[in-house]
Tab-separated table of C-alpha atoms (C1' of nucleotides) in Angstrom:
chain	number	residue	atom	x	y	z
F	4	MET	CA	3.207	-1.920	-2.621
F	5	TYR	CA	5.755	1.247	-1.691
F	6	SER	CA	3.199	3.513	0.000
F	7	ALA	CA	5.308	2.447	2.501
F	8	CYS	CA	7.761	5.257	1.816
F	9	VAL	CA	5.215	6.723	4.084
F	10	PRO	CA	3.805	9.690	4.112
F	11	GLY	CA	4.012	7.872	0.688
F	12	THR	CA	1.923	4.948	1.126
F	13	SER	CA	1.667	1.855	0.199
F	14	ASP	CA	-0.243	-0.568	0.383
F	15	LEU	CA	1.132	-3.907	1.977
F	16	GLY	CA	-0.137	-7.290	1.330
F	17	GLU	CA	1.837	-10.304	3.257
F	18	ARG	CA	4.842	-8.905	0.776
F	19	PRO	CA	7.489	-8.703	2.961
F	20	GLY	CA	9.402	-4.998	3.397
F	21	ALA	CA	8.052	-2.264	2.272
F	22	MET	CA	9.368	0.887	2.019
F	23	ALA	CA	9.029	2.171	5.602
F	24	ALA	CA	10.799	4.781	7.701
F	25	THR	CA	10.500	7.807	6.431
F	26	GLY	CA	9.532	10.671	8.352
F	27	PRO	CA	10.693	12.857	11.678
F	28	ALA	CA	9.185	11.832	14.880
F	29	GLU	CA	8.063	15.621	15.183
F	30	SER	CA	5.407	14.978	12.398
F	31	VAL	CA	1.989	14.089	13.430
F	32	GLY	CA	1.255	13.130	9.338
F	33	PHE	CA	4.984	11.172	8.901
F	34	THR	CA	4.048	9.247	12.398
F	35	LEU	CA	0.658	8.397	11.192
F	36	ALA	CA	1.351	7.012	7.723
F	37	GLN	CA	3.845	4.779	9.292
F	38	LEU	CA	1.795	3.617	12.428
F	39	GLY	CA	-0.991	3.284	9.516
F	40	LEU	CA	1.431	0.685	7.780
F	41	GLU	CA	2.410	-1.055	10.340
F	42	THR	CA	-1.128	-1.288	11.797
F	43	ALA	CA	-2.312	-2.445	8.515
F	44	ARG	CA	0.751	-5.241	8.230
F	45	ARG	CA	0.367	-6.624	11.306
F	46	PHE	CA	-3.315	-6.805	10.467
F	47	GLY	CA	-2.672	-8.745	7.558
F	48	GLU	CA	-0.391	-11.406	9.703
F	49	VAL	CA	-3.250	-11.644	12.264
F	50	VAL	CA	-6.318	-12.382	9.815
F	51	GLY	CA	-3.667	-14.540	7.664
F	52	ALA	CA	-4.235	-17.334	10.594
F	53	LEU	CA	-7.356	-17.696	9.220
F	54	GLY	CA	-6.635	-18.113	5.499
F	55	LEU	CA	-8.014	-14.362	5.117
F	56	GLU	CA	-6.050	-11.509	3.239
F	57	PRO	CA	-7.183	-8.215	4.822
F	58	ARG	CA	-9.229	-7.652	1.173
F	59	HIS	CA	-10.974	-10.317	2.170
F	60	PHE	CA	-11.892	-9.473	5.736
F	61	ALA	CA	-12.708	-5.928	4.672
F	62	LEU	CA	-15.643	-7.578	2.149
F	63	LEU	CA	-17.001	-9.719	4.639
F	64	ARG	CA	-17.174	-7.084	7.211
F	65	ALA	CA	-19.319	-4.938	5.010
F	66	VAL	CA	-21.576	-7.500	3.850
F	67	GLY	CA	-21.589	-8.321	7.470
F	68	GLY	CA	-22.694	-4.739	8.595
F	69	ALA	CA	-25.379	-4.636	5.206
F	70	GLU	CA	-26.279	-8.057	4.700
F	71	GLY	CA	-28.362	-8.049	1.059
F	72	GLN	CA	-26.504	-5.396	-0.564
F	73	SER	CA	-25.367	-5.337	-4.377
F	74	GLN	CA	-21.875	-6.165	-5.572
F	75	GLN	CA	-21.855	-2.258	-6.840
F	76	VAL	CA	-23.138	-0.789	-3.655
F	77	ILE	CA	-20.424	-2.925	-1.558
F	78	ALA	CA	-17.857	-2.413	-4.346
F	79	GLU	CA	-18.254	1.498	-4.363
F	80	TYR	CA	-18.327	1.892	-0.528
F	81	LEU	CA	-14.919	-0.161	-0.096
F	82	GLN	CA	-13.802	2.271	-3.236
F	83	ILE	CA	-12.465	-0.820	-5.535
F	84	PRO	CA	-13.618	-1.213	-9.290
F	85	ALA	CA	-16.206	-3.804	-10.731
F	86	SER	CA	-13.795	-6.379	-11.844
F	87	THR	CA	-11.565	-6.744	-8.383
F	88	MET	CA	-14.782	-6.912	-6.884
F	89	VAL	CA	-15.846	-10.340	-8.812
F	90	ALA	CA	-12.560	-11.509	-7.778
F	91	ILE	CA	-12.699	-11.222	-4.176
F	92	VAL	CA	-16.760	-12.328	-4.075
F	93	ASP	CA	-15.658	-15.420	-6.331
F	94	HIS	CA	-12.778	-16.186	-3.737
F	95	LEU	CA	-14.938	-16.172	-0.480
F	96	GLU	CA	-17.590	-17.729	-2.214
F	97	LEU	CA	-15.404	-20.537	-3.231
F	98	GLU	CA	-14.380	-21.035	0.381
F	99	SER	CA	-18.308	-20.928	1.151
F	100	LEU	CA	-17.966	-17.998	3.313
F	101	LEU	CA	-20.432	-16.145	1.392
F	102	GLU	CA	-22.686	-15.954	-1.465
F	103	ARG	CA	-24.651	-14.141	-4.142
F	104	ARG	CA	-28.384	-14.346	-4.491
F	105	LEU	CA	-30.618	-13.125	-7.036
F	106	HIS	CA	-32.084	-9.751	-6.522
F	107	PRO	CA	-35.824	-9.954	-5.772
F	108	THR	CA	-36.865	-8.082	-8.611
F	109	ASP	CA	-33.685	-6.952	-10.478
F	110	ARG	CA	-32.530	-10.283	-12.182
F	111	ARG	CA	-29.021	-7.908	-13.443
F	112	THR	CA	-28.245	-7.642	-9.459
F	113	ARG	CA	-26.151	-10.297	-7.418
F	114	THR	CA	-27.007	-9.619	-3.535
F	115	LEU	CA	-24.498	-10.693	-1.048
F	116	HIS	CA	-24.645	-12.680	1.884
F	117	LEU	CA	-22.783	-14.484	4.854
F	118	THR	CA	-23.027	-18.238	4.816
F	119	ALA	CA	-23.410	-19.438	8.604
F	120	GLY	CA	-19.366	-20.036	8.123
F	121	GLY	CA	-18.666	-16.920	6.825
F	122	LYS	CA	-20.157	-15.252	10.135
F	123	THR	CA	-17.925	-17.526	12.469
F	124	VAL	CA	-15.104	-16.428	10.122
F	125	LEU	CA	-15.799	-12.876	10.561
F	126	ALA	CA	-16.422	-13.333	14.266
F	127	GLU	CA	-12.673	-15.138	15.100
F	128	ALA	CA	-11.440	-12.282	12.748
F	129	MET	CA	-12.872	-9.462	14.740
F	130	THR	CA	-11.548	-11.162	17.961
F	131	LEU	CA	-8.562	-11.371	16.426
F	132	ALA	CA	-8.683	-7.536	15.784
F	133	MET	CA	-9.665	-6.769	19.547
F	134	GLY	CA	-6.198	-8.387	20.597
F	135	LEU	CA	-4.381	-6.583	18.179
F	136	GLU	CA	-6.277	-3.488	19.627
F	137	ASP	CA	-4.901	-4.321	22.563
F	138	GLN	CA	-1.511	-4.464	22.004
F	139	ILE	CA	-1.425	-1.353	20.157
F	140	CYS	CA	-3.036	0.642	23.408
F	141	ALA	CA	-0.803	-1.394	25.897
F	142	GLY	CA	-0.570	0.824	28.782
F	143	PHE	CA	-2.876	3.463	27.632
F	144	GLU	CA	-5.916	3.713	30.517
F	145	PRO	CA	-9.525	3.986	29.255
F	146	ALA	CA	-9.779	7.295	29.116
F	147	GLN	CA	-6.645	8.395	27.747
F	148	ARG	CA	-7.529	5.526	24.781
F	149	ASP	CA	-10.698	7.334	24.542
F	150	ARG	CA	-8.808	10.836	24.108
F	151	LEU	CA	-6.513	9.520	21.472
F	152	LEU	CA	-9.411	8.026	19.732
F	153	ALA	CA	-11.423	11.490	20.031
F	154	MET	CA	-8.301	13.178	18.725
F	155	LEU	CA	-7.837	10.628	15.358
F	156	ARG	CA	-11.562	11.652	14.881
F	157	GLN	CA	-10.818	14.906	14.647
F	158	VAL	CA	-8.172	14.152	12.520
F	159	ALA	CA	-10.237	11.941	10.330
F	160	GLY	CA	-12.637	14.882	9.865
F	161	ASN	CA	-9.984	17.363	8.936
F	162	LEU	CA	-8.852	14.837	5.931
F	163	ASP	CA	-12.491	14.488	5.128
F	164	VAL	CA	-12.042	10.521	5.486
F	165	SER	CA	-15.163	9.088	6.845
F	166	LEU	CA	-15.394	6.387	9.508
F	167	ALA	CA	-18.858	5.304	9.109
F	168	ALA	CA	-20.359	1.753	8.109
F	169	LEU	CA	-22.768	1.051	5.305
F	170	PRO	CA	-26.146	0.618	5.898
F	171	ASP	CA	-27.648	-2.609	5.020
F	172	ALA	CA	-30.360	-3.091	2.406
F	173	GLY	CA	-33.318	-2.808	4.499
F	174	GLY	CA	-32.166	1.162	4.938
F	175	HIS	CA	-32.102	1.815	1.246
F	176	ARG	CA	-35.161	2.956	-0.654
F	177	PRO	CA	-35.349	4.518	-4.140
F	178	ALA	CA	-34.954	7.977	-4.044
F	179	HIS	CA	-38.202	8.620	-5.398
F	180	VAL	CA	-40.267	6.752	-2.812
G	2	MET	CA	-2.536	-1.264	-3.422
G	3	TYR	CA	-5.204	-3.208	-1.567
G	4	SER	CA	-3.266	-2.601	1.889
G	5	ALA	CA	-5.931	-0.207	2.155
G	6	CYS	CA	-8.524	-2.957	3.002
G	7	VAL	CA	-7.218	-1.611	6.021
G	8	PRO	CA	-6.233	-2.312	8.583
G	9	GLY	CA	-5.385	-4.220	5.636
G	10	THR	CA	-2.974	-1.719	4.131
G	11	SER	CA	-1.745	-0.821	1.331
G	12	ASP	CA	0.454	0.854	-0.264
G	13	LEU	CA	-0.696	4.014	-2.373
G	14	GLY	CA	1.042	5.905	-5.321
G	15	GLU	CA	-1.050	8.028	-7.278
G	16	ARG	CA	-3.002	5.335	-8.046
G	17	PRO	CA	-6.867	6.254	-7.959
G	18	GLY	CA	-8.827	3.763	-5.690
G	19	ALA	CA	-7.737	1.774	-2.735
G	20	MET	CA	-9.790	-0.576	-0.893
G	21	ALA	CA	-10.091	1.971	1.671
G	22	ALA	CA	-13.402	1.891	4.521
G	23	THR	CA	-12.974	-1.367	6.667
G	24	GLY	CA	-13.105	-0.519	10.336
G	25	PRO	CA	-15.430	0.296	13.049
G	26	ALA	CA	-14.811	4.115	14.118
G	27	GLU	CA	-14.096	2.847	17.829
G	28	SER	CA	-11.190	0.721	17.050
G	29	VAL	CA	-7.515	2.549	17.400
G	30	GLY	CA	-6.205	0.152	14.904
G	31	PHE	CA	-8.629	0.425	12.271
G	32	THR	CA	-8.753	4.592	12.621
G	33	LEU	CA	-4.692	4.506	12.213
G	34	ALA	CA	-4.624	2.289	9.545
G	35	GLN	CA	-7.613	4.625	7.700
G	36	LEU	CA	-5.474	7.733	8.697
G	37	GLY	CA	-2.490	6.479	7.638
G	38	LEU	CA	-3.393	5.766	4.305
G	39	GLU	CA	-5.383	8.791	3.646
G	40	THR	CA	-2.302	10.665	4.997
G	41	ALA	CA	0.142	8.790	2.897
G	42	ARG	CA	-1.936	9.676	-0.030
G	43	ARG	CA	-2.439	13.051	0.571
G	44	PHE	CA	1.288	13.255	1.053
G	45	GLY	CA	1.750	11.276	-2.420
G	46	GLU	CA	-0.735	14.581	-3.957
G	47	VAL	CA	1.469	16.876	-2.242
G	48	VAL	CA	4.764	16.275	-3.552
G	49	GLY	CA	3.834	15.232	-6.475
G	50	ALA	CA	3.445	18.764	-7.662
G	51	LEU	CA	7.175	18.955	-7.442
G	52	GLY	CA	7.283	15.559	-9.618
G	53	LEU	CA	8.314	13.508	-6.896
G	54	GLU	CA	7.235	10.636	-5.827
G	55	PRO	CA	6.737	9.377	-2.094
G	56	ARG	CA	9.560	6.713	-2.804
G	57	HIS	CA	12.042	9.460	-4.439
G	58	PHE	CA	11.008	12.105	-1.206
G	59	ALA	CA	12.157	8.894	1.335
G	60	LEU	CA	15.255	8.236	-0.402
G	61	LEU	CA	16.332	12.269	-1.021
G	62	ARG	CA	15.113	12.630	2.718
G	63	ALA	CA	17.061	9.556	4.037
G	64	VAL	CA	20.076	10.578	2.063
G	65	GLY	CA	19.574	14.379	2.931
G	66	GLY	CA	20.195	12.879	6.447
G	67	ALA	CA	22.686	10.351	6.035
G	68	GLU	CA	24.971	12.061	3.315
G	69	GLY	CA	27.799	9.846	2.006
G	70	GLN	CA	26.076	6.582	3.015
G	71	SER	CA	26.210	3.362	0.684
G	72	GLN	CA	23.185	1.991	-1.170
G	73	GLN	CA	22.982	-0.874	0.763
G	74	VAL	CA	22.778	0.746	3.921
G	75	ILE	CA	19.831	3.188	2.855
G	76	ALA	CA	18.043	0.286	1.125
G	77	GLU	CA	18.297	-1.509	4.447
G	78	TYR	CA	17.059	1.315	6.373
G	79	LEU	CA	14.364	1.730	3.795
G	80	GLN	CA	13.369	-1.659	3.839
G	81	ILE	CA	13.726	-2.061	-0.078
G	82	PRO	CA	15.490	-4.874	-1.854
G	83	ALA	CA	18.685	-3.690	-3.536
G	84	SER	CA	17.302	-4.134	-7.095
G	85	THR	CA	14.160	-1.592	-6.074
G	86	MET	CA	17.195	1.038	-4.689
G	87	VAL	CA	19.188	0.968	-8.094
G	88	ALA	CA	15.838	2.164	-9.775
G	89	ILE	CA	15.300	4.814	-7.058
G	90	VAL	CA	18.674	6.002	-7.343
G	91	ASP	CA	18.789	5.822	-11.210
G	92	HIS	CA	15.757	8.094	-11.668
G	93	LEU	CA	16.743	10.684	-9.264
G	94	GLU	CA	20.355	10.825	-10.619
G	95	LEU	CA	18.748	11.450	-13.836
G	96	GLU	CA	17.068	14.096	-12.445
G	97	SER	CA	20.242	15.629	-10.933
G	98	LEU	CA	18.773	15.277	-7.454
G	99	LEU	CA	21.349	13.381	-6.137
G	100	GLU	CA	24.903	11.653	-7.475
G	101	ARG	CA	26.417	8.220	-6.793
G	102	ARG	CA	30.223	8.705	-6.064
G	103	LEU	CA	32.967	6.323	-5.556
G	104	HIS	CA	33.775	5.241	-1.869
G	105	PRO	CA	37.238	5.960	-0.561
G	106	THR	CA	38.551	2.485	0.138
G	107	ASP	CA	36.090	0.231	-1.407
G	108	ARG	CA	35.903	0.450	-4.920
G	109	ARG	CA	32.471	-2.005	-4.914
G	110	THR	CA	30.658	0.715	-2.502
G	111	ARG	CA	28.740	3.558	-3.901
G	112	THR	CA	27.950	6.746	-1.960
G	113	LEU	CA	25.177	8.906	-2.010
G	114	HIS	CA	24.985	12.356	-1.904
G	115	LEU	CA	22.536	15.297	-2.869
G	116	THR	CA	23.349	17.838	-5.628
G	117	ALA	CA	22.521	21.557	-4.578
G	118	GLY	CA	18.917	20.915	-6.860
G	119	GLY	CA	18.374	17.827	-4.965
G	120	LYS	CA	18.806	19.857	-1.270
G	121	THR	CA	16.378	22.483	-3.197
G	122	VAL	CA	13.876	19.911	-4.072
G	123	LEU	CA	14.170	18.090	-0.604
G	124	ALA	CA	13.372	21.876	1.073
G	125	GLU	CA	10.640	22.686	-1.009
G	126	ALA	CA	8.929	19.202	-0.441
G	127	MET	CA	9.454	19.422	3.598
G	128	THR	CA	7.888	22.680	3.352
G	129	LEU	CA	4.758	21.459	1.282
G	130	ALA	CA	4.999	18.652	3.955
G	131	MET	CA	4.703	20.957	6.876
G	132	GLY	CA	1.523	22.572	4.894
G	133	LEU	CA	-0.178	19.100	4.936
G	134	GLU	CA	0.919	18.729	8.657
G	135	ASP	CA	-1.067	22.137	9.358
G	136	GLN	CA	-4.072	20.593	7.768
G	137	ILE	CA	-4.166	17.556	9.500
G	138	CYS	CA	-3.506	19.235	12.518
G	139	ALA	CA	-6.126	21.620	11.897
G	140	GLY	CA	-7.983	22.784	15.222
G	141	PHE	CA	-5.398	21.084	17.524
G	142	GLU	CA	-3.774	23.754	20.071
G	143	PRO	CA	0.173	23.733	20.358
G	144	ALA	CA	-0.283	21.546	23.734
G	145	GLN	CA	-2.765	19.324	22.237
G	146	ARG	CA	-0.830	18.248	18.961
G	147	ASP	CA	1.994	17.870	21.288
G	148	ARG	CA	-0.544	14.945	23.570
G	149	LEU	CA	-1.257	13.322	20.375
G	150	LEU	CA	2.212	12.846	19.425
G	151	ALA	CA	3.341	11.550	22.520
G	152	MET	CA	0.202	8.944	22.746
G	153	LEU	CA	1.452	8.008	18.820
G	154	ARG	CA	4.886	7.667	19.808
G	155	GLN	CA	3.515	5.524	22.688
G	156	VAL	CA	1.630	3.399	20.121
G	157	ALA	CA	5.096	3.670	18.215
G	158	GLY	CA	6.757	1.694	20.937
G	159	ASN	CA	3.699	-0.491	21.421
G	160	LEU	CA	4.141	-1.806	17.814
G	161	ASP	CA	8.003	-1.724	17.383
G	162	VAL	CA	8.031	1.056	15.027
G	163	SER	CA	11.043	2.835	15.230
G	164	LEU	CA	10.849	6.427	13.985
G	165	ALA	CA	14.461	7.628	14.385
G	166	ALA	CA	16.618	9.006	11.353
G	167	LEU	CA	19.501	6.973	9.766
G	168	PRO	CA	23.376	8.192	11.826
G	169	ASP	CA	25.254	9.753	8.766
G	170	ALA	CA	28.197	8.293	7.677
G	171	GLY	CA	30.524	10.236	9.656
G	172	GLY	CA	28.757	8.355	12.731
G	173	HIS	CA	29.534	4.791	11.249
G	174	ARG	CA	32.590	3.339	12.300
G	175	PRO	CA	33.641	0.054	11.644
G	176	ALA	CA	32.414	-2.550	14.696
G	177	HIS	CA	36.147	-2.912	15.485
G	178	VAL	CA	37.374	0.285	15.656
O	6	DT	C1'	34.418	-17.288	-1.047
O	7	DA	C1'	32.051	-13.077	0.094
O	8	DT	C1'	29.731	-8.734	-0.811
O	9	DT	C1'	28.268	-4.597	-3.693
O	10	DG	C1'	25.752	-3.231	-6.841
O	11	DT	C1'	23.179	-4.187	-11.347
O	12	DT	C1'	20.620	-6.490	-14.838
O	13	DA	C1'	17.047	-9.498	-16.400
O	14	DT	C1'	13.015	-11.900	-15.181
O	15	DA	C1'	8.873	-14.002	-13.572
O	16	DC	C1'	4.802	-12.681	-10.267
O	17	DT	C1'	1.151	-10.006	-8.424
O	18	DC	C1'	-2.066	-6.311	-8.407
O	19	DT	C1'	-4.757	-3.273	-10.285
O	20	DA	C1'	-7.653	-1.193	-13.416
O	21	DT	C1'	-9.768	-0.379	-18.583
O	22	DA	C1'	-12.607	-1.734	-21.984
O	23	DA	C1'	-15.236	-5.048	-24.283
O	24	DC	C1'	-19.184	-8.411	-23.565
O	25	DT	C1'	-23.598	-10.475	-21.561
O	26	DA	C1'	-27.976	-10.096	-19.809
O	27	DT	C1'	-31.036	-8.048	-18.030
O	28	DA	C1'	-34.083	-3.495	-17.502
I	17	DT	C1'	-30.278	2.768	-24.410
I	18	DA	C1'	-28.451	2.227	-20.020
I	19	DT	C1'	-26.878	-0.904	-15.959
I	20	DA	C1'	-24.934	-5.415	-12.963
I	21	DG	C1'	-21.877	-8.160	-13.379
I	22	DT	C1'	-18.189	-10.667	-16.015
I	23	DT	C1'	-14.305	-11.540	-18.609
I	24	DA	C1'	-9.689	-10.633	-20.898
I	25	DT	C1'	-5.801	-7.556	-20.811
I	26	DA	C1'	-2.471	-4.499	-20.359
I	27	DG	C1'	0.561	-1.806	-17.283
I	28	DA	C1'	2.843	-0.925	-12.749
I	29	DG	C1'	5.574	-2.195	-9.190
I	30	DT	C1'	8.240	-5.520	-6.777
I	31	DA	C1'	11.075	-9.243	-5.761
I	32	DT	C1'	13.724	-13.234	-6.742
I	33	DA	C1'	18.055	-14.919	-9.106
I	34	DA	C1'	22.079	-14.628	-11.947
I	35	DC	C1'	25.750	-11.609	-12.889
I	36	DA	C1'	30.186	-8.487	-12.777
I	37	DA	C1'	33.486	-6.462	-10.059
I	38	DT	C1'	36.087	-6.073	-6.214
I	39	DA	C1'	37.235	-7.617	-1.447
DNA sequence: TATTGTTATACTCTATAACTATA
DNA sequence: TATAGTTATAGAGTATAACAATA
């Protein structure tokens, strides 16, 4: 993890120090990079209380929002290679938070589904995430927070960052239909 | 780098895919984490054109703003372990962008100084960073950009993130003086 | 005896590529 | 022949701890 050098980046896990401080406070870019890093780090701590790592949460959330999708589709959405996907799914399946099921027509494909426990843990994680959100936005009036979000969305647009969720399997039809 | 799972984190280098998309667009936390990640990634691309990695830029910048500080002080500021610091300093010294000098009174200590070339490269990198800044803030009027920065600073305060630079060696006096 | 910097090393994470089974 | 998923493996990056010189 050295993305921290921000605006270099860096990935953080629950690993200790990242190269963090880097930018002038007058720059939106530096500030965003630094806040993003710290936000991610805090989130890791928060979901860590549930025994989850950020990547596990990310997968639970993706599956929760797109029940029945294939591993491949979800891996592409999360922008991780197939081999990494296998490891994460293995981990969560071992903890009985999600399960692989056979695809109804294609026996090569595995579809992913949350278990009851997975839904519970995901809900708990979302609750904790909302608590962090409140901490992040402390002192903001609702209208101010909305303005901040609107500006951040504009920045996302400027950077071609998609904030969209993955449609569930039912929404996906073969192109030729 | 998997901090990308955002708000997991992650560090990014110039490495390809990071687990990126994760959060609902209605959350400041998720959005910040995602934008921070992308900003850091873009910055890595930008300074990469100068042959720098984000961590190299971070060190050049820290030294440029605190000429003559010891490796230890700067490593602490950057929140990286001493052994990592050695590797980065080695790299930049090999490229003649900075140099180690002997401390005037303590022969254990090395002080860090930018070379003329280092100053040039740092200035070029700052110019490129400003170009990225313009891209990030495209469509914002100056007053809007100021409002965004002010809000981000408030978030930084909420998260105890320091945006301060490191004082240079001259500003450091032993506590007992 | 404590501290600065260095070196050696072990560990984690990630991605590439080979492999199996299906289509 | 191509694709979904799996496994094996090699590489990068990081941190921990032992070490040398100096205080």
